[in-house]
Amino acid sequence: MSTAATCTRHLLLLLFLSSLLVHPSSSKEENCNKDDRRVLMKIKKDLDIPWTTSVECCEWGGVSCDSDVHPHRVTGIAFQYFFQRYPNSPSHFPEAIGDLPYLTEIYFRKQSNFSGSIPSSIAKLKYLTALDISWINLTGNIPDFFGQLKSLTYLRLSFNKLTGPIPSWLSQIPNLSFIDLSRNMLTGTIPASLGNLKANDQFQLYLSHNQLSGHVPDSFSGFNFFEIDLSRNMLQGDLSMLFGHNKTVLTMDVSRNMFEFDMSKLQLPKSLTHFDISHNKIYGSIPRATIDLELQFFNVSYNRLCGKIPQGGNLQTGFDYSAFFHNLCLCGAPLNVTCK
Ligand SMILES: *[C@@H]1O[C@H](CO)[C@@H](O)[C@H](O)[C@H]1NC(C)=O
Ligand SMILES: *[C@@H]1O[C@H](CO)[C@@H](O)[C@H](O)[C@H]1NC(C)=O
Ligand SMILES: *[C@@H]1O[C@H](CO)[C@@H](O)[C@H](O)[C@H]1NC(C)=O
Ligand SMILES: *[C@@H]1O[C@H](CO)[C@@H](O)[C@H](O)[C@H]1NC(C)=O
Ligand SMILES: *[C@@H]1O[C@H](CO)[C@@H](O)[C@H](O)[C@H]1NC(C)=O
Ligand SMILES: *[C@@H]1O[C@H](CO)[C@@H](O)[C@H](O)[C@H]1NC(C)=O
């Protein structure tokens, strides 16, 4: 680090420390927006959260304020701060949260004694970009009023007991680029409209451990995923639309489904490092270009593949026979079957 940068940092630190000293605590308390503080007091009472109210509300545990864009307004709440300490205390989703108009982030995670549903008041939060309601065993369908949260970029609803379909309105949230609906009991097909989301190089889609069926929509061909996990569903058909030389996918897990297509024709992108297609009905042979990849995880076991395992890259050195076994007629190292 340059001396100038170090000086600037020290200066900023000094200014920060002196601001702490100069302002008496009463004026600090006034920093917190009065409306937001009133709403937080309601949430505190509702969930019995032991917030220390003598400091300004932006400093209450799990509460954050973005001082730049909306000074003194509450922009984030992370309830796990409280849940970690009291994991078994009964909880529900506080209705009043919809009255914190500048909220951009809500993390409501890991609570074993949750009951009830998500109130529709949340739909009022027009600046909300990140919504994480996970590990609470939430039941019912994915609420339709989430569709009104047009600013969302990040939606995580994993480790719940959600039922019903993946809603097609997800595609109408223009900047959504992280969707995690894994570990639920969702049924039906993957909506084709999802492919209309902006093809964003950072797209992450996690739908594993559900009961999804049908085909992966052809509209996904325009997508450039960063990570995609469709494992442990009942999906079938072709997946070649996800591949191609110009994709930049890093991780792809489609294991434990009923996919059925010819692997020989796949154009595996150079970026791929984690590839699990085990437990499907995939046929053909392993493309020779696989040896050009820098694979850290590779598993094609329990399929219907045939032919010689390409020799080279880290296919032999990186993975043992279990990455290849239980196929129709694969041969060559690391399998103990010589090619005829
Ligand atoms: C959940 O909260 C209720 C009400 O306080 C309590 O009786 C029950 O023991 C709690 N459940 C667990 C698993 O701690
Ligand atoms: C959710 O329910 C399962 C049982 O179906 C239980 O094992 C798990 O601990 C529950 N999770 C939470 C966070 O309560
Ligand atoms: C989506 O992102 C773009 C670019 O960052 C931004 O201009 C636009 O306002 C965002 N749309 C919504 C609905 O948040
Ligand atoms: C990738 O190539 C296909 C056809 O080869 C093309 O339709 C698509 O637009 C390309 N995608 C990107 C991100 O360049
Ligand atoms: C590949 O997957 C199979 C089936 O799940 C598993 O038994 C095996 O240990 C895995 N091998 C590797 C190298 O990942
Ligand atoms: C491979 O084959 C040889 C010779 O048939 C045998 O001795 C060895 O146990 C086999 N190894 C495995 C891992 O199956």
CSV table of C-alpha atoms in Angstrom, one decimal, residues 8 35-36 57 67 78 109 121 134 145 190 205 233 238 241 280 285 301 312 319 323 337-338:
chain,number,residue,atom,x,y,z
A,8,THR,CA,-5.7,8.8,4.0
A,35,ASP,CA,-40.2,6.2,11.5
A,36,ASP,CA,-37.7,3.4,11.0
A,57,CYS,CA,-31.1,1.8,15.7
A,67,SER,CA,-25.4,5.9,5.1
A,78,ALA,CA,-30.3,-10.0,9.2
A,109,ARG,CA,-32.4,-17.8,8.1
A,121,SER,CA,-46.7,-6.5,3.4
A,134,SER,CA,-34.1,-20.2,4.2
A,145,PHE,CA,-46.7,-11.3,-4.2
A,190,ILE,CA,-39.1,-25.5,-15.0
A,205,LEU,CA,-29.6,-21.3,-10.5
A,233,ASN,CA,-35.2,-34.2,-9.4
A,238,ASP,CA,-31.9,-33.3,-23.5
A,241,MET,CA,-28.7,-26.5,-25.0
A,280,ASN,CA,-28.9,-40.4,-15.5
A,285,SER,CA,-19.1,-41.5,-25.4
A,301,SER,CA,-21.0,-42.8,-13.2
A,312,GLY,CA,-5.0,-37.3,-20.7
A,319,PHE,CA,-10.5,-39.2,-10.4
A,323,ALA,CA,-16.2,-41.4,-11.4
A,337,VAL,CA,-11.5,-52.7,-18.3
A,338,THR,CA,-9.2,-52.8,-21.3
